[in-house]
mmCIF file of C-alpha atoms in Angstrom:
data_model
loop_
_atom_site.group_PDB
_atom_site.id
_atom_site.type_symbol
_atom_site.label_atom_id
_atom_site.label_comp_id
_atom_site.label_asym_id
_atom_site.label_seq_id
_atom_site.Cartn_x
_atom_site.Cartn_y
_atom_site.Cartn_z
ATOM 1 C CA MET A 1 4.582 -13.173 -1.637
ATOM 2 C CA THR A 2 7.563 -14.493 0.314
ATOM 3 C CA LEU A 3 6.108 -17.893 1.022
ATOM 4 C CA PRO A 4 7.871 -20.244 -1.431
ATOM 5 C CA ARG A 5 11.291 -18.635 -0.941
ATOM 6 C CA LEU A 6 11.822 -20.342 2.408
ATOM 7 C CA PRO A 7 14.625 -22.904 2.417
ATOM 8 C CA ALA A 8 13.470 -26.496 2.240
ATOM 9 C CA ALA A 9 15.134 -27.226 5.584
ATOM 10 C CA LEU A 10 13.085 -24.502 7.254
ATOM 11 C CA VAL A 11 9.862 -25.739 5.682
ATOM 12 C CA LEU A 12 10.612 -29.282 6.848
ATOM 13 C CA ALA A 13 11.446 -28.064 10.345
ATOM 14 C CA ALA A 14 8.205 -26.108 10.494
ATOM 15 C CA ALA A 15 6.258 -29.166 9.393
ATOM 16 C CA LEU A 16 7.900 -31.356 12.013
ATOM 17 C CA LEU A 17 7.056 -28.867 14.735
ATOM 18 C CA THR A 18 3.455 -28.529 13.574
ATOM 19 C CA ALA A 19 0.766 -30.238 15.607
ATOM 20 C CA PRO A 20 -1.716 -32.436 13.732
ATOM 21 C CA ALA A 21 -4.196 -30.170 11.941
ATOM 22 C CA TRP A 22 -7.132 -31.823 13.661
ATOM 23 C CA ALA A 23 -5.649 -31.458 17.146
ATOM 24 C CA GLN A 24 -7.512 -29.223 19.554
ATOM 25 C CA ASN A 25 -5.436 -26.274 20.766
ATOM 26 C CA THR A 26 -5.118 -25.402 24.436
ATOM 27 C CA ALA A 27 -4.717 -21.627 24.209
ATOM 28 C CA VAL A 28 -8.349 -20.917 23.234
ATOM 29 C CA PRO A 29 -10.524 -23.891 24.189
ATOM 30 C CA GLY A 30 -12.893 -25.156 21.546
ATOM 31 C CA VAL A 31 -10.957 -24.202 18.388
ATOM 32 C CA ARG A 32 -10.005 -27.010 16.031
ATOM 33 C CA PHE A 33 -8.583 -27.233 12.509
ATOM 34 C CA THR A 34 -10.468 -29.973 10.718
ATOM 35 C CA PRO A 35 -9.630 -31.283 7.211
ATOM 36 C CA PHE A 36 -12.254 -30.009 4.775
ATOM 37 C CA VAL A 37 -10.937 -30.944 1.299
ATOM 38 C CA ALA A 38 -7.620 -32.243 -0.071
ATOM 39 C CA GLY A 39 -5.742 -32.268 -3.366
ATOM 40 C CA LEU A 40 -5.402 -28.501 -3.858
ATOM 41 C CA PRO A 41 -1.704 -27.625 -3.528
ATOM 42 C CA GLN A 42 -0.381 -24.061 -3.631
ATOM 43 C CA VAL A 43 -3.651 -22.283 -2.975
ATOM 44 C CA THR A 44 -3.154 -18.523 -2.982
ATOM 45 C CA THR A 45 -6.762 -17.349 -2.557
ATOM 46 C CA LEU A 46 -9.852 -18.925 -1.022
ATOM 47 C CA THR A 47 -13.092 -17.014 -1.317
ATOM 48 C CA HIS A 48 -16.821 -17.139 -2.069
ATOM 49 C CA ALA A 49 -18.872 -15.411 -4.751
ATOM 50 C CA GLY A 50 -21.515 -13.896 -2.467
ATOM 51 C CA ASP A 51 -24.222 -15.426 -4.636
ATOM 52 C CA GLY A 52 -25.944 -17.654 -2.126
ATOM 53 C CA SER A 53 -24.620 -20.836 -3.743
ATOM 54 C CA GLY A 54 -22.492 -21.887 -0.766
ATOM 55 C CA ARG A 55 -19.568 -22.605 -3.084
ATOM 56 C CA LEU A 56 -15.959 -21.775 -2.278
ATOM 57 C CA TYR A 57 -13.406 -20.931 -4.965
ATOM 58 C CA ALA A 58 -9.725 -21.762 -4.598
ATOM 59 C CA ALA A 59 -7.125 -20.054 -6.804
ATOM 60 C CA GLN A 60 -3.961 -22.091 -7.253
ATOM 61 C CA GLN A 61 -0.628 -20.481 -7.990
ATOM 62 C CA GLU A 62 -0.142 -22.495 -11.191
ATOM 63 C CA GLY A 63 -3.135 -20.714 -12.700
ATOM 64 C CA GLN A 64 -6.355 -22.616 -12.027
ATOM 65 C CA VAL A 65 -9.449 -21.602 -10.078
ATOM 66 C CA ARG A 66 -11.251 -24.634 -8.605
ATOM 67 C CA VAL A 67 -14.774 -24.898 -7.222
ATOM 68 C CA ILE A 68 -15.477 -26.503 -3.842
ATOM 69 C CA GLU A 69 -19.115 -27.513 -3.532
ATOM 70 C CA GLY A 70 -20.710 -29.742 -0.949
ATOM 71 C CA GLY A 71 -17.310 -30.526 0.546
ATOM 72 C CA ARG A 72 -15.923 -31.766 -2.790
ATOM 73 C CA VAL A 73 -13.653 -30.261 -5.435
ATOM 74 C CA ARG A 74 -15.098 -30.164 -8.919
ATOM 75 C CA ALA A 75 -13.000 -32.036 -11.469
ATOM 76 C CA GLN A 76 -13.076 -29.249 -14.071
ATOM 77 C CA PRO A 77 -11.491 -25.880 -13.328
ATOM 78 C CA PHE A 78 -13.747 -22.849 -13.148
ATOM 79 C CA LEU A 79 -10.984 -20.814 -14.836
ATOM 80 C CA ASP A 80 -7.540 -21.701 -16.169
ATOM 81 C CA VAL A 81 -4.992 -18.958 -16.857
ATOM 82 C CA SER A 82 -1.956 -21.218 -16.594
ATOM 83 C CA ALA A 83 -0.951 -20.453 -20.207
ATOM 84 C CA LEU A 84 -0.817 -16.730 -19.327
ATOM 85 C CA THR A 85 1.549 -16.981 -16.375
ATOM 86 C CA ARG A 86 4.874 -18.556 -15.514
ATOM 87 C CA ALA A 87 4.221 -19.657 -11.949
ATOM 88 C CA GLY A 88 6.974 -20.365 -9.465
ATOM 89 C CA GLY A 89 8.625 -18.716 -6.486
ATOM 90 C CA GLU A 90 6.391 -15.734 -5.798
ATOM 91 C CA ARG A 91 4.794 -15.521 -9.223
ATOM 92 C CA GLY A 92 1.619 -16.987 -10.679
ATOM 93 C CA LEU A 93 -2.101 -16.586 -10.020
ATOM 94 C CA LEU A 94 -2.154 -14.561 -6.826
ATOM 95 C CA GLY A 95 -5.626 -13.041 -6.359
ATOM 96 C CA LEU A 96 -9.311 -13.635 -7.075
ATOM 97 C CA ALA A 97 -12.381 -11.538 -6.257
ATOM 98 C CA PHE A 98 -16.027 -11.690 -7.287
ATOM 99 C CA ASP A 99 -17.983 -8.560 -8.109
ATOM 100 C CA PRO A 100 -20.549 -7.522 -5.468
ATOM 101 C CA GLY A 101 -23.105 -7.721 -8.295
ATOM 102 C CA TYR A 102 -21.925 -11.138 -9.483
ATOM 103 C CA ARG A 103 -25.421 -12.652 -9.550
ATOM 104 C CA GLN A 104 -26.430 -9.992 -12.050
ATOM 105 C CA ASN A 105 -23.270 -9.176 -14.038
ATOM 106 C CA ARG A 106 -21.368 -12.491 -13.602
ATOM 107 C CA ARG A 107 -18.053 -10.592 -13.286
ATOM 108 C CA LEU A 108 -14.938 -11.788 -11.492
ATOM 109 C CA TYR A 109 -11.407 -10.417 -11.282
ATOM 110 C CA VAL A 110 -8.011 -12.071 -11.137
ATOM 111 C CA HIS A 111 -4.515 -10.833 -10.375
ATOM 112 C CA TYR A 112 -1.605 -12.760 -11.868
ATOM 113 C CA THR A 113 1.926 -12.210 -13.071
ATOM 114 C CA ASP A 114 2.263 -12.647 -16.828
ATOM 115 C CA ARG A 115 4.956 -14.667 -18.575
ATOM 116 C CA ASN A 116 7.375 -11.745 -18.234
ATOM 117 C CA GLY A 117 6.672 -11.547 -14.512
ATOM 118 C CA ASP A 118 4.665 -8.305 -14.661
ATOM 119 C CA THR A 119 1.431 -7.598 -12.787
ATOM 120 C CA VAL A 120 -1.906 -8.078 -14.564
ATOM 121 C CA LEU A 121 -5.392 -7.266 -13.267
ATOM 122 C CA ALA A 122 -8.012 -8.847 -15.532
ATOM 123 C CA ARG A 123 -11.787 -9.204 -15.612
ATOM 124 C CA TYR A 124 -13.697 -12.311 -16.696
ATOM 125 C CA THR A 125 -17.407 -13.057 -17.055
ATOM 126 C CA ALA A 126 -18.984 -16.320 -15.986
ATOM 127 C CA THR A 127 -21.169 -18.301 -18.349
ATOM 128 C CA PRO A 128 -24.943 -17.826 -17.906
ATOM 129 C CA ASP A 129 -25.188 -21.020 -15.844
ATOM 130 C CA PHE A 130 -22.275 -19.879 -13.621
ATOM 131 C CA SER A 131 -20.492 -23.188 -14.216
ATOM 132 C CA ARG A 132 -17.235 -21.606 -15.395
ATOM 133 C CA ALA A 133 -15.608 -18.321 -16.382
ATOM 134 C CA ASP A 134 -15.688 -17.725 -20.119
ATOM 135 C CA PRO A 135 -12.026 -17.533 -21.291
ATOM 136 C CA GLN A 136 -13.104 -15.432 -24.293
ATOM 137 C CA SER A 137 -14.435 -12.735 -21.977
ATOM 138 C CA ALA A 138 -11.001 -11.756 -20.643
ATOM 139 C CA ARG A 139 -10.316 -8.043 -20.465
ATOM 140 C CA ILE A 140 -7.050 -6.674 -19.061
ATOM 141 C CA LEU A 141 -7.763 -3.659 -16.855
ATOM 142 C CA PHE A 142 -4.394 -2.744 -15.349
ATOM 143 C CA THR A 143 -0.753 -3.769 -15.717
ATOM 144 C CA THR A 144 2.507 -2.637 -14.205
ATOM 145 C CA PRO A 145 6.088 -3.846 -14.675
ATOM 146 C CA GLN A 146 7.790 -5.792 -11.872
ATOM 147 C CA PRO A 147 11.537 -5.106 -11.569
ATOM 148 C CA TYR A 148 12.280 -8.305 -9.610
ATOM 149 C CA ALA A 149 10.670 -11.717 -9.228
ATOM 150 C CA ASN A 150 9.518 -11.359 -5.616
ATOM 151 C CA HIS A 151 7.184 -9.173 -3.559
ATOM 152 C CA ASN A 152 4.269 -9.192 -5.989
ATOM 153 C CA GLY A 153 1.654 -8.876 -3.268
ATOM 154 C CA GLY A 154 -1.445 -10.719 -4.309
ATOM 155 C CA GLN A 155 -4.717 -9.922 -2.615
ATOM 156 C CA LEU A 156 -7.776 -8.701 -4.476
ATOM 157 C CA ALA A 157 -10.906 -7.757 -2.516
ATOM 158 C CA PHE A 158 -13.940 -5.530 -2.806
ATOM 159 C CA GLY A 159 -14.341 -3.099 0.069
ATOM 160 C CA PRO A 160 -17.613 -2.095 1.729
ATOM 161 C CA ASP A 161 -17.501 0.990 -0.552
ATOM 162 C CA GLY A 162 -17.952 -1.260 -3.594
ATOM 163 C CA PHE A 163 -14.493 -0.524 -5.026
ATOM 164 C CA LEU A 164 -11.843 -3.096 -5.875
ATOM 165 C CA TYR A 165 -8.622 -3.099 -3.843
ATOM 166 C CA LEU A 166 -5.309 -4.641 -4.976
ATOM 167 C CA GLY A 167 -2.245 -5.039 -2.764
ATOM 168 C CA LEU A 168 1.144 -4.839 -4.479
ATOM 169 C CA GLY A 169 4.563 -5.393 -2.930
ATOM 170 C CA ASP A 170 7.509 -3.052 -3.331
ATOM 171 C CA GLY A 171 8.838 -4.682 -6.486
ATOM 172 C CA GLY A 172 11.209 -7.120 -4.872
ATOM 173 C CA SER A 173 14.882 -7.751 -4.227
ATOM 174 C CA GLY A 174 15.659 -6.887 -0.582
ATOM 175 C CA GLY A 175 15.263 -3.625 1.289
ATOM 176 C CA ASP A 176 13.272 -1.953 -1.506
ATOM 177 C CA PRO A 177 16.353 -0.772 -3.434
ATOM 178 C CA GLN A 178 14.279 1.463 -5.709
ATOM 179 C CA ASN A 179 12.375 2.990 -2.784
ATOM 180 C CA ASN A 180 9.100 2.198 -4.564
ATOM 181 C CA ALA A 181 6.992 2.008 -1.404
ATOM 182 C CA GLN A 182 7.623 5.701 -0.599
ATOM 183 C CA ASN A 183 7.444 6.874 -4.206
ATOM 184 C CA LEU A 184 3.952 8.119 -5.043
ATOM 185 C CA ALA A 185 4.669 7.875 -8.761
ATOM 186 C CA SER A 186 4.966 4.094 -8.487
ATOM 187 C CA PRO A 187 2.058 1.684 -7.878
ATOM 188 C CA LEU A 188 4.454 -0.708 -6.099
ATOM 189 C CA GLY A 189 4.461 -1.013 -2.324
ATOM 190 C CA LYS A 190 0.882 0.251 -2.319
ATOM 191 C CA LEU A 191 -2.731 -0.576 -1.800
ATOM 192 C CA LEU A 192 -4.562 0.440 -4.977
ATOM 193 C CA ARG A 193 -8.290 1.203 -5.307
ATOM 194 C CA PHE A 194 -10.163 0.827 -8.592
ATOM 195 C CA ASP A 195 -13.638 1.740 -9.780
ATOM 196 C CA VAL A 196 -14.635 -1.192 -12.003
ATOM 197 C CA ARG A 197 -18.265 -0.216 -12.443
ATOM 198 C CA GLY A 198 -19.269 0.199 -16.054
ATOM 199 C CA ASP A 199 -17.283 -1.226 -18.918
ATOM 200 C CA GLY A 200 -13.716 -0.172 -18.062
ATOM 201 C CA VAL A 201 -11.654 0.821 -15.057
ATOM 202 C CA LYS A 202 -10.741 4.154 -13.504
ATOM 203 C CA PRO A 203 -9.367 5.454 -10.208
ATOM 204 C CA ALA A 204 -12.010 5.259 -7.507
ATOM 205 C CA PRO A 205 -13.569 8.650 -6.657
ATOM 206 C CA GLY A 206 -11.961 10.057 -3.541
ATOM 207 C CA ASN A 207 -8.594 8.345 -3.998
ATOM 208 C CA PRO A 208 -6.278 10.576 -1.967
ATOM 209 C CA PHE A 209 -3.719 11.324 -4.698
ATOM 210 C CA LEU A 210 -6.152 11.645 -7.585
ATOM 211 C CA GLY A 211 -5.211 14.801 -9.489
ATOM 212 C CA LYS A 212 -1.914 15.275 -7.652
ATOM 213 C CA ALA A 213 0.885 15.959 -10.136
ATOM 214 C CA GLY A 214 3.259 13.012 -10.551
ATOM 215 C CA ALA A 215 1.258 10.659 -8.282
ATOM 216 C CA ASN A 216 -0.349 7.400 -9.369
ATOM 217 C CA PRO A 217 -4.107 8.034 -9.224
ATOM 218 C CA TYR A 218 -4.964 4.485 -8.113
ATOM 219 C CA ILE A 219 -3.058 4.723 -4.798
ATOM 220 C CA TRP A 220 -5.185 4.365 -1.661
ATOM 221 C CA ALA A 221 -2.393 3.765 0.898
ATOM 222 C CA TYR A 222 1.374 3.317 0.684
ATOM 223 C CA GLY A 223 4.556 2.406 2.566
ATOM 224 C CA LEU A 224 3.971 -1.369 2.306
ATOM 225 C CA ARG A 225 6.629 -4.020 1.735
ATOM 226 C CA ASN A 226 4.547 -7.015 0.649
ATOM 227 C CA PRO A 227 0.880 -6.967 1.679
ATOM 228 C CA TRP A 228 0.322 -10.616 0.819
ATOM 229 C CA ARG A 229 -3.122 -10.805 2.484
ATOM 230 C CA PHE A 230 -5.560 -8.115 3.626
ATOM 231 C CA SER A 231 -9.255 -8.232 4.485
ATOM 232 C CA PHE A 232 -12.239 -6.143 5.474
ATOM 233 C CA ASP A 233 -14.120 -6.776 8.717
ATOM 234 C CA ARG A 234 -17.604 -7.646 7.515
ATOM 235 C CA VAL A 235 -19.180 -5.925 10.551
ATOM 236 C CA THR A 236 -17.130 -2.739 11.040
ATOM 237 C CA GLY A 237 -15.757 -2.338 7.507
ATOM 238 C CA ASP A 238 -12.252 -1.795 8.885
ATOM 239 C CA LEU A 239 -9.384 -2.779 6.591
ATOM 240 C CA ILE A 240 -6.674 -5.021 8.095
ATOM 241 C CA ILE A 241 -3.396 -5.496 6.209
ATOM 242 C CA ALA A 242 -0.795 -8.149 7.014
ATOM 243 C CA ASP A 243 2.545 -6.894 5.645
ATOM 244 C CA VAL A 244 5.385 -9.391 5.255
ATOM 245 C CA GLY A 245 8.608 -8.167 6.873
ATOM 246 C CA GLN A 246 12.235 -8.014 5.783
ATOM 247 C CA ASP A 247 14.753 -9.433 8.283
ATOM 248 C CA THR A 248 13.221 -9.054 11.716
ATOM 249 C CA TRP A 249 9.615 -7.881 12.003
ATOM 250 C CA GLU A 250 6.224 -8.928 10.673
ATOM 251 C CA GLU A 251 3.350 -6.478 11.057
ATOM 252 C CA VAL A 252 -0.409 -5.939 10.973
ATOM 253 C CA ASP A 253 -1.831 -2.575 9.981
ATOM 254 C CA ARG A 254 -5.373 -1.320 10.481
ATOM 255 C CA GLN A 255 -7.274 1.327 8.542
ATOM 256 C CA PRO A 256 -10.622 2.369 10.070
ATOM 257 C CA ARG A 257 -13.718 2.286 7.893
ATOM 258 C CA ALA A 258 -13.984 6.077 8.129
ATOM 259 C CA SER A 259 -10.500 6.621 6.684
ATOM 260 C CA GLN A 260 -10.158 8.859 3.642
ATOM 261 C CA GLY A 261 -7.046 6.948 2.568
ATOM 262 C CA GLY A 262 -3.508 8.217 2.155
ATOM 263 C CA GLU A 263 -1.966 6.350 5.106
ATOM 264 C CA ASN A 264 1.772 5.809 4.975
ATOM 265 C CA TYR A 265 2.621 2.556 6.742
ATOM 266 C CA GLY A 266 6.311 3.305 6.871
ATOM 267 C CA TRP A 267 8.275 0.876 4.698
ATOM 268 C CA ARG A 268 11.243 1.265 3.883
ATOM 269 C CA LEU A 269 11.765 3.921 6.549
ATOM 270 C CA ARG A 270 10.675 1.376 9.117
ATOM 271 C CA GLU A 271 10.181 -2.350 9.487
ATOM 272 C CA GLY A 272 7.487 -2.881 12.091
ATOM 273 C CA ARG A 273 8.062 -0.204 14.711
ATOM 274 C CA ARG A 274 11.828 0.002 14.187
ATOM 275 C CA CYS A 275 13.904 2.117 11.832
ATOM 276 C CA PHE A 276 15.144 0.240 8.788
ATOM 277 C CA ASN A 277 16.513 2.758 6.256
ATOM 278 C CA PRO A 278 18.149 4.693 7.803
ATOM 279 C CA PRO A 279 18.826 2.192 10.610
ATOM 280 C CA SER A 280 18.372 4.899 13.263
ATOM 281 C CA GLY A 281 16.883 8.361 13.447
ATOM 282 C CA CYS A 282 14.307 7.640 10.744
ATOM 283 C CA ARG A 283 11.399 9.983 10.194
ATOM 284 C CA THR A 284 8.253 8.990 12.074
ATOM 285 C CA GLN A 285 6.067 12.032 11.492
ATOM 286 C CA GLY A 286 3.128 11.234 9.238
ATOM 287 C CA LEU A 287 3.559 7.468 9.509
ATOM 288 C CA THR A 288 0.796 5.125 10.679
ATOM 289 C CA GLU A 289 1.896 2.714 13.411
ATOM 290 C CA PRO A 290 1.134 -0.985 13.082
ATOM 291 C CA VAL A 291 -1.362 -2.394 15.566
ATOM 292 C CA LEU A 292 0.581 -5.650 15.966
ATOM 293 C CA VAL A 293 4.160 -6.812 15.341
ATOM 294 C CA TYR A 294 6.106 -10.006 15.999
ATOM 295 C CA ASN A 295 9.727 -10.868 15.339
ATOM 296 C CA HIS A 296 11.377 -13.751 13.521
ATOM 297 C CA ASP A 297 11.790 -15.737 16.695
ATOM 298 C CA GLU A 298 8.072 -16.544 16.225
ATOM 299 C CA GLY A 299 7.808 -16.850 12.458
ATOM 300 C CA GLN A 300 9.172 -15.869 9.050
ATOM 301 C CA SER A 301 6.298 -14.659 6.854
ATOM 302 C CA ILE A 302 2.896 -13.417 8.000
ATOM 303 C CA THR A 303 -0.268 -14.768 6.383
ATOM 304 C CA GLY A 304 -3.123 -12.400 7.037
ATOM 305 C CA GLY A 305 -6.604 -13.658 7.797
ATOM 306 C CA TYR A 306 -9.976 -12.301 8.857
ATOM 307 C CA VAL A 307 -11.831 -10.894 11.817
ATOM 308 C CA TYR A 308 -13.980 -13.845 12.806
ATOM 309 C CA ARG A 309 -17.697 -13.096 12.451
ATOM 310 C CA GLY A 310 -19.075 -16.629 12.190
ATOM 311 C CA GLY A 311 -21.305 -18.359 14.698
ATOM 312 C CA ALA A 312 -19.509 -21.642 15.346
ATOM 313 C CA ILE A 313 -16.819 -20.346 17.706
ATOM 314 C CA PRO A 314 -18.139 -17.695 20.132
ATOM 315 C CA ALA A 315 -14.731 -17.341 21.822
ATOM 316 C CA LEU A 316 -13.237 -16.047 18.551
ATOM 317 C CA LYS A 317 -15.946 -13.552 17.631
ATOM 318 C CA GLY A 318 -14.463 -10.134 16.903
ATOM 319 C CA ARG A 319 -10.876 -11.456 16.947
ATOM 320 C CA TYR A 320 -8.465 -11.221 14.020
ATOM 321 C CA VAL A 321 -7.290 -14.704 13.044
ATOM 322 C CA PHE A 322 -3.962 -14.930 11.197
ATOM 323 C CA ALA A 323 -0.875 -17.138 10.914
ATOM 324 C CA ASP A 324 2.774 -17.419 9.937
ATOM 325 C CA PHE A 325 3.830 -19.439 6.905
ATOM 326 C CA GLY A 326 7.219 -20.437 8.331
ATOM 327 C CA SER A 327 6.295 -21.531 11.831
ATOM 328 C CA GLY A 328 2.721 -22.595 11.028
ATOM 329 C CA THR A 329 1.453 -20.876 14.172
ATOM 330 C CA VAL A 330 -2.105 -19.559 14.099
ATOM 331 C CA TRP A 331 -3.003 -16.654 16.366
ATOM 332 C CA ALA A 332 -6.075 -14.626 17.275
ATOM 333 C CA ALA A 333 -5.997 -11.013 18.451
ATOM 334 C CA PRO A 334 -8.765 -8.748 19.827
ATOM 335 C CA THR A 335 -9.271 -5.837 17.424
ATOM 336 C CA THR A 336 -9.548 -3.075 20.014
ATOM 337 C CA GLY A 337 -7.060 -0.345 20.852
ATOM 338 C CA GLN A 338 -3.809 0.570 19.119
ATOM 339 C CA ASN A 339 -1.751 -2.399 20.325
ATOM 340 C CA TRP A 340 -3.274 -5.819 19.722
ATOM 341 C CA ASN A 341 -2.140 -8.767 21.812
ATOM 342 C CA LYS A 342 -2.162 -12.069 19.993
ATOM 343 C CA VAL A 343 -2.884 -15.501 21.502
ATOM 344 C CA ARG A 344 -1.851 -18.781 19.900
ATOM 345 C CA ILE A 345 -4.845 -20.907 18.892
ATOM 346 C CA GLY A 346 -3.067 -23.723 17.088
ATOM 347 C CA SER A 347 -0.765 -24.576 14.203
ATOM 348 C CA VAL A 348 -1.067 -25.897 10.662
ATOM 349 C CA GLU A 349 1.444 -26.720 7.933
ATOM 350 C CA ASN A 350 2.656 -23.712 5.911
ATOM 351 C CA PRO A 351 -0.600 -21.684 5.862
ATOM 352 C CA SER A 352 -0.663 -19.681 2.614
ATOM 353 C CA THR A 353 -4.094 -18.062 2.830
ATOM 354 C CA PHE A 354 -7.302 -17.928 4.832
ATOM 355 C CA GLY A 355 -10.796 -17.903 3.383
ATOM 356 C CA GLU A 356 -14.219 -16.858 4.584
ATOM 357 C CA ASP A 357 -17.499 -18.463 3.481
ATOM 358 C CA GLU A 358 -20.756 -16.600 3.089
ATOM 359 C CA GLY A 359 -21.663 -17.277 6.718
ATOM 360 C CA GLY A 360 -18.389 -15.897 8.060
ATOM 361 C CA GLU A 361 -16.814 -19.238 8.937
ATOM 362 C CA LEU A 362 -13.068 -19.493 8.354
ATOM 363 C CA TYR A 363 -10.834 -21.869 6.392
ATOM 364 C CA VAL A 364 -7.070 -22.046 5.976
ATOM 365 C CA ALA A 365 -5.049 -23.567 3.121
ATOM 366 C CA GLU A 366 -1.859 -25.557 3.615
ATOM 367 C CA TYR A 367 0.432 -24.596 0.761
ATOM 368 C CA GLY A 368 2.368 -27.821 0.296
ATOM 369 C CA SER A 369 0.003 -30.535 1.507
ATOM 370 C CA GLY A 370 -2.911 -29.350 -0.613
ATOM 371 C CA ARG A 371 -5.354 -29.540 2.292
ATOM 372 C CA ILE A 372 -7.911 -26.914 3.204
ATOM 373 C CA LEU A 373 -8.869 -26.962 6.860
ATOM 374 C CA LYS A 374 -11.988 -25.570 8.442
ATOM 375 C CA VAL A 375 -11.617 -23.554 11.637
ATOM 376 C CA GLY A 376 -14.284 -24.847 13.980
ATOM 377 C CA ARG A 377 -15.103 -26.574 17.245
#
């Protein structure tokens, strides 16, 4: 996650250039960003449990998961792992996902960096009344060392196949000095896929490098720098990954629902569609091209969102809605073809994550202000 590393002057400049969150944009008529709740700074994940309750859950970087119900934030945290992490910069509580069978098994999963800065994937079980996650139920499922403090990725999400996906950055520093993203022995710079059915965890059946000598069996796709946010289109099942760039290019990658995995998205050979290391003449064979790129004249750190499938904004249906943390710009792009063209639909202050409710309506969190805004009309 490259969000908090931005200089204070840049963050202030972005805020000053940002239109009021409730202002109607002019690029796509009818889209507004309306304050929904306040008082939740540094939200890293915003999601629902798929249990019909209508609740939203907000994970905060410092280590708490908060419940939003009826447009209000519950006073007591649903889960608190703040004692297990040392949040700051790009570390902390970074991901939250609820099991597809949550109503029956009460399971949820979190991704955080521990007090040494290393990656932890853990499972918790909610109490029988679903009021909170039982802290005594914690079970660590997967860990991996992190060589540097940045590029920890963050997103956790269940795919339409029922398996749990985790996005991890390349391990940090700059330029992937250990070449982790292209190294199949390392889980870093990858999208990992886990089978969490049953009591433990194992590589999901069909993972492309399962059984390959020297390869990490959890790898689903590789060649990623810092896939801070990714999502699945709830209609098509396509996977869309927003990968934070290095010096010049931000990118969006798409994996069709029918994919068997194994895509190489190019980092550190390329940044966006340009050679990075080496700076020219890089290998392109076997690499999957991004469907959308933009340079740092337009923003500094991409925040991936969702393909809009709600009913409130017909003009956005089927478009991928995403933003940039540095500039605050929010865009929408049709999800057809190999080169998506984005259109500005508004701006908010330092958008750190988007969220989708059970009905497919979208929300966006402002990292510093603590506001969550609803995307609507």
